[in-house]
mmCIF file of C-alpha atoms in Angstrom:
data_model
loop_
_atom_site.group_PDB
_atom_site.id
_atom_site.type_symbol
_atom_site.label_atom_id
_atom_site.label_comp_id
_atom_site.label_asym_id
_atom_site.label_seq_id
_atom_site.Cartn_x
_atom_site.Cartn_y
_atom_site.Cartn_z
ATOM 1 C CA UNK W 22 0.000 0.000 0.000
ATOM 2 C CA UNK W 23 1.578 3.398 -0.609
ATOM 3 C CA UNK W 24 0.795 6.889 0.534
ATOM 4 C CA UNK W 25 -0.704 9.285 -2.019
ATOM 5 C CA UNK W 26 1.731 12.763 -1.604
ATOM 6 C CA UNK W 27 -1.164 15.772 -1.412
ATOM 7 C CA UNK W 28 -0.102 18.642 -4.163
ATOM 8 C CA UNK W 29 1.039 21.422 -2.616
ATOM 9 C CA UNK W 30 -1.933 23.821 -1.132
ATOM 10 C CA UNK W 31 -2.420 27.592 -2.406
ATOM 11 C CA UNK W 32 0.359 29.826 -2.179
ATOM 12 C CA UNK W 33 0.046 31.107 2.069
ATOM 13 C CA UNK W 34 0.107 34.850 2.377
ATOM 14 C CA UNK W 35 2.946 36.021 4.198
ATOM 15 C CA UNK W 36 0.849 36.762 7.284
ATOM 16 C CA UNK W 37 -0.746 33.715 7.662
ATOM 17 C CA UNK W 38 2.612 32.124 7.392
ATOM 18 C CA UNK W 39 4.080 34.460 9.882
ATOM 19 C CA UNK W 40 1.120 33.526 12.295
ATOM 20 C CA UNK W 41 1.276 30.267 12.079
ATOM 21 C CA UNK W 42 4.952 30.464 12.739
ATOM 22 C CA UNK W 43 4.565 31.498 15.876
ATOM 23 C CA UNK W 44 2.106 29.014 17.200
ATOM 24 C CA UNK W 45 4.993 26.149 18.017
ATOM 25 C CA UNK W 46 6.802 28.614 20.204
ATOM 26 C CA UNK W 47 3.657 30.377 21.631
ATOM 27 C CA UNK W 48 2.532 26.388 22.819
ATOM 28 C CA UNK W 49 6.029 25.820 24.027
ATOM 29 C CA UNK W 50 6.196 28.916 26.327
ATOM 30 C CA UNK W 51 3.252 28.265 27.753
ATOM 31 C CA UNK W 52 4.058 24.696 28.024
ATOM 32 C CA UNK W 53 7.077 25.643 29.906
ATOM 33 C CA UNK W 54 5.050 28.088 31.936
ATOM 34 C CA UNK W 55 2.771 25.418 33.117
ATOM 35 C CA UNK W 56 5.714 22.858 33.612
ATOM 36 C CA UNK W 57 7.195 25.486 35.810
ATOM 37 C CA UNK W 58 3.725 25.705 37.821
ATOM 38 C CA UNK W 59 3.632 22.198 38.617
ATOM 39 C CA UNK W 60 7.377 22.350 39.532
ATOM 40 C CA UNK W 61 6.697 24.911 41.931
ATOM 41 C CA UNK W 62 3.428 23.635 43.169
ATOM 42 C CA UNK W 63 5.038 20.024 43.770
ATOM 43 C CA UNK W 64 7.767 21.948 46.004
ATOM 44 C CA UNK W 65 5.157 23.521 48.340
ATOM 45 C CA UNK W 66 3.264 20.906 48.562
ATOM 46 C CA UNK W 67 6.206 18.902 50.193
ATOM 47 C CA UNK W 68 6.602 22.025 52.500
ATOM 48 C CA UNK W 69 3.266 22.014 53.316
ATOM 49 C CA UNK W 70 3.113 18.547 54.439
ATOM 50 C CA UNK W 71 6.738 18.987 56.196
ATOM 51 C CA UNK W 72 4.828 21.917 57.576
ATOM 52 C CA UNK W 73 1.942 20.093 59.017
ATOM 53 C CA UNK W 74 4.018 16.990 60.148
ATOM 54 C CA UNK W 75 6.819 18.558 62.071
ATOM 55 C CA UNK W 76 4.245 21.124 63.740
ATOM 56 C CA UNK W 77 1.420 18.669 64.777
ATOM 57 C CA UNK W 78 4.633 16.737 66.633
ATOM 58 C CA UNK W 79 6.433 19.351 68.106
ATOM 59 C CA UNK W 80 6.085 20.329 71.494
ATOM 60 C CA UNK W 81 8.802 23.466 70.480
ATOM 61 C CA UNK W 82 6.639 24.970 68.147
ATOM 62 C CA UNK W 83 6.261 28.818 68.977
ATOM 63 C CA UNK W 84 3.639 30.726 68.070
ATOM 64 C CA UNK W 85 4.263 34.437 67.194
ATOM 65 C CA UNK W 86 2.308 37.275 64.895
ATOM 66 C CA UNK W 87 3.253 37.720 61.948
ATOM 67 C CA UNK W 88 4.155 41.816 60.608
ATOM 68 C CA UNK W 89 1.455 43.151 59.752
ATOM 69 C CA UNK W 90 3.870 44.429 56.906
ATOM 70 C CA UNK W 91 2.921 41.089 55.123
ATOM 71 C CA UNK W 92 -0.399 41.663 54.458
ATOM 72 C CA UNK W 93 0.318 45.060 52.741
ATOM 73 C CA UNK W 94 2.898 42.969 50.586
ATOM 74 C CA UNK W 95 0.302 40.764 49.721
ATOM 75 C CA UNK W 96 -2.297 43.883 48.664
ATOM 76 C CA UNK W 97 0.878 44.785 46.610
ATOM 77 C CA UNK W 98 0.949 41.531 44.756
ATOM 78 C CA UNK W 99 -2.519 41.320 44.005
ATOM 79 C CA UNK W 100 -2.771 44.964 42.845
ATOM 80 C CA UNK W 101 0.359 44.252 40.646
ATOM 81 C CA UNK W 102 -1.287 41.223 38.917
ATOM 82 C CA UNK W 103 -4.643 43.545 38.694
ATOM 83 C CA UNK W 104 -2.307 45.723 36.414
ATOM 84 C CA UNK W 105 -0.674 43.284 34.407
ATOM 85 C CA UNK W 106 -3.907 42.336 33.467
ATOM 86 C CA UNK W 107 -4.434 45.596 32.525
ATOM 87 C CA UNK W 108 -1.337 46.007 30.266
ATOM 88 C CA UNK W 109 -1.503 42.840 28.728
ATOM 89 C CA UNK W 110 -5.366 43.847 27.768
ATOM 90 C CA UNK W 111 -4.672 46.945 26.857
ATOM 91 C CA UNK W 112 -0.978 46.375 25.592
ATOM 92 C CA UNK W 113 -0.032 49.323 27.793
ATOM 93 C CA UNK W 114 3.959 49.811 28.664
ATOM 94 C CA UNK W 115 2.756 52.170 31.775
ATOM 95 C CA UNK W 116 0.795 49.445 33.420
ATOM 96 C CA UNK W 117 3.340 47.013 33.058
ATOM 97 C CA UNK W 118 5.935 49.488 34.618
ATOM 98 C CA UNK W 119 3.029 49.625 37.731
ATOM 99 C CA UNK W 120 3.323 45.991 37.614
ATOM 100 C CA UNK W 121 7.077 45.586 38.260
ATOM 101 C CA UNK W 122 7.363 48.635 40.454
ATOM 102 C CA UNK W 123 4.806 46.643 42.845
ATOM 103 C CA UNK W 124 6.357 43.806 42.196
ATOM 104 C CA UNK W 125 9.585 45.266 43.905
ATOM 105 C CA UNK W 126 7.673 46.505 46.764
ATOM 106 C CA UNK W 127 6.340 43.003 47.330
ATOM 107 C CA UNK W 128 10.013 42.132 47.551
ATOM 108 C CA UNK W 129 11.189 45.178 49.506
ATOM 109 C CA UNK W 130 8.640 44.338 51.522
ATOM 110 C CA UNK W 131 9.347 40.995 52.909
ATOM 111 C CA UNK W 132 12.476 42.061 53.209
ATOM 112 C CA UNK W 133 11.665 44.575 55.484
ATOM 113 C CA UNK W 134 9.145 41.676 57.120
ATOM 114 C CA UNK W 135 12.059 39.468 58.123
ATOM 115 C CA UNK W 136 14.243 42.291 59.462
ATOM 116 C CA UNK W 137 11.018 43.053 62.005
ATOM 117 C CA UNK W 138 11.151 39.513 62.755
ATOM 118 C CA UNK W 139 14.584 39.247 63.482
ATOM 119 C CA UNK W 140 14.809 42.356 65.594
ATOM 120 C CA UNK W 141 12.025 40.228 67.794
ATOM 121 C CA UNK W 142 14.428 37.587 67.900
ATOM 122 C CA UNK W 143 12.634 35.035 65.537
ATOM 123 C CA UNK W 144 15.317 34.842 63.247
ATOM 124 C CA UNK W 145 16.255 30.621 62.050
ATOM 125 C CA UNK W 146 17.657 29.793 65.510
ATOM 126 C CA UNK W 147 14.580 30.529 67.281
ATOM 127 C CA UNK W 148 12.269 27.339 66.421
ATOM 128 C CA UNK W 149 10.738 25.369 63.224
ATOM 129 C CA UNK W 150 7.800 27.843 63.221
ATOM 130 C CA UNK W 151 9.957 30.834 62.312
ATOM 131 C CA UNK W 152 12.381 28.195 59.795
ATOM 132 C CA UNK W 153 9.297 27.262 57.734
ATOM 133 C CA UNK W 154 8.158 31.067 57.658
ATOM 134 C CA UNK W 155 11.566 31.917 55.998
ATOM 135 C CA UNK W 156 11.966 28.747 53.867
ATOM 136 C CA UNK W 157 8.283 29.703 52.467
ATOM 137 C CA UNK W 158 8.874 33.821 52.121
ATOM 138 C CA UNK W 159 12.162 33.228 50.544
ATOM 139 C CA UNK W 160 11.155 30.632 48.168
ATOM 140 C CA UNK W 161 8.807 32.421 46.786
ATOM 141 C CA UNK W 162 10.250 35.695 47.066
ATOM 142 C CA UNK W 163 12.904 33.599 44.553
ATOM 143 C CA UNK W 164 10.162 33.091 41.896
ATOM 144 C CA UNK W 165 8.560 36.328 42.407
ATOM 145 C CA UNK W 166 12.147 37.681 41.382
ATOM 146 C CA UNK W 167 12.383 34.867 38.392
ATOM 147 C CA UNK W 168 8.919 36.497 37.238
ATOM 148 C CA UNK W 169 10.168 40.251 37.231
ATOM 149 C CA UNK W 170 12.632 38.812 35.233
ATOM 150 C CA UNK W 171 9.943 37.433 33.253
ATOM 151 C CA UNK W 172 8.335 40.909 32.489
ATOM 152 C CA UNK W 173 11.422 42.936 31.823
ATOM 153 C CA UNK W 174 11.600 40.723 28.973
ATOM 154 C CA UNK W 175 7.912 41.519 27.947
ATOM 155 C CA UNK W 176 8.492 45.040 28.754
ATOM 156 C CA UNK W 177 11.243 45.133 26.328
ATOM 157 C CA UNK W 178 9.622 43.246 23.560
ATOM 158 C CA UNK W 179 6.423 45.777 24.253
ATOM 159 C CA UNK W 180 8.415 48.702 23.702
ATOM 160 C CA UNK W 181 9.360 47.759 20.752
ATOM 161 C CA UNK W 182 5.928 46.273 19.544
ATOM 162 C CA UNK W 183 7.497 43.028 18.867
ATOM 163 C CA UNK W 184 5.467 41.217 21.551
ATOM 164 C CA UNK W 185 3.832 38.149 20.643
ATOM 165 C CA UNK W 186 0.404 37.965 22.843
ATOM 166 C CA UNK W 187 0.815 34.817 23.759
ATOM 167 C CA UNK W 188 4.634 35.300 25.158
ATOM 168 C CA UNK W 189 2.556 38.358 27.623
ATOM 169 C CA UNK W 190 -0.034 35.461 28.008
ATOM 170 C CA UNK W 191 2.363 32.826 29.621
ATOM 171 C CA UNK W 192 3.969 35.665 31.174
ATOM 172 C CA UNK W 193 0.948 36.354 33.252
ATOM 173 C CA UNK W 194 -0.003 33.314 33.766
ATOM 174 C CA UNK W 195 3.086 32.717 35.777
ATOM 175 C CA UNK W 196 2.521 36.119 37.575
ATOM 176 C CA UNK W 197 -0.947 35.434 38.590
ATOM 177 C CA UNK W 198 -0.455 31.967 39.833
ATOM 178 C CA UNK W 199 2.207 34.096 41.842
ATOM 179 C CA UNK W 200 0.285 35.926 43.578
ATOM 180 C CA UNK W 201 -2.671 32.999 44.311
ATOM 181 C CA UNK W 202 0.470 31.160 45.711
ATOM 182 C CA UNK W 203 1.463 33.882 48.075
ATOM 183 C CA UNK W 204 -2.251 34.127 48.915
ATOM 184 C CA UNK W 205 -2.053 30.525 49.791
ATOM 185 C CA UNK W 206 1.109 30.636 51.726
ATOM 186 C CA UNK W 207 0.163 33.602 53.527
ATOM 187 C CA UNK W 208 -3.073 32.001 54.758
ATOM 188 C CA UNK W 209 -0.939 28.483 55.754
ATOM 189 C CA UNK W 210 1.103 30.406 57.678
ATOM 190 C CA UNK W 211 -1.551 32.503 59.638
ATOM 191 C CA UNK W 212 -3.914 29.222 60.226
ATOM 192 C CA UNK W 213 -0.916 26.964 61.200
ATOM 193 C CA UNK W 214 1.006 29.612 63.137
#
């Protein structure tokens, strides 16, 4: 049996060929995106459970407030992915510069959250509580920084209107699951504290 070779189709217009072009690498950044999300969601799920575990068998376990500072960094974070969604709408550099200037805040911010901790004395040393509350805030603080990274790179590319949507679509995506996570983590930490 042998395969019948189609004839070639009508001659493609140079913008459907451009289009087209673009849809292997628009499915492998978001693939990538979402490879990353379950990379990341695998990791805190493990520190989660370590969480729970160690706490529900610890008779050390100290209980402390956490900054209030930390709930402003999270209205940060969720403003910032309100204007992302925004620029990436709208295709607008200013929001996206709102969007990383929160962004640093957030960082700034938990920053400045772990220096009032410390200056109680619930730095590392001072019990598994305070350990998971840095492992957590840094962790993500990591991939919050990984994302800025993320939208410099779209920033860039939207300045010079050579932004493919779907690059600023797996670029949110990423930021917005950012901010649910830190929503997440935040509420762990307050519930199991």
């Amino acid at each position: 049996m042998s395969t019948a070779v189609l004839p070639p189709s009508p001659s493609v217009p140079a913008a459907a060929r451009v289009a087209t072009g673009d849809a292997p690498r628009a499915s492998v950044a978001q693939t990538g995106v979402w490879i990353g999300i379950a990379t990341i969601s695998m990791s805190f799920a493990a520190l989660t459970s370590a969480l729970v575990v160690r706490q529900s068998s610890a008779p050390d376990w100290q209980h402390f407030q956490l900054p209030p500072l930390l709930y402003l960094n999270t209205l940060a974070l969720l403003v910032s992915s309100a204007t992302l969604e925004i620029s990436r709408r709208r295709r607008t550099v200013a929001a996206l510069n709102a969007t990383l200037v929160l962004g640093l805040l957030f960082v700034f911010g938990q920053v400045l959250a772990w220096r009032q901790l410390a200056a109680q004395h619930l730095f590392l040393a001072s019990g598994p509580r305070s350990a998971f509350l840095y492992v957590f805030t840094a962790l993500h603080a990591l991939h919050v920084l990984g994302g800025l990274g993320g939208l410099l790179y779209v920033q860039r590319r939207l300045a010079g209107a050579v932004l493919a949507p779907t690059t600023f679509k797996a670029a949110a995506l990423y930021w917005h699951f950012m901010a649910i996570l830190w929503v997440y983590l935040l509420t762990l930490l307050t519930i199991r504290g």
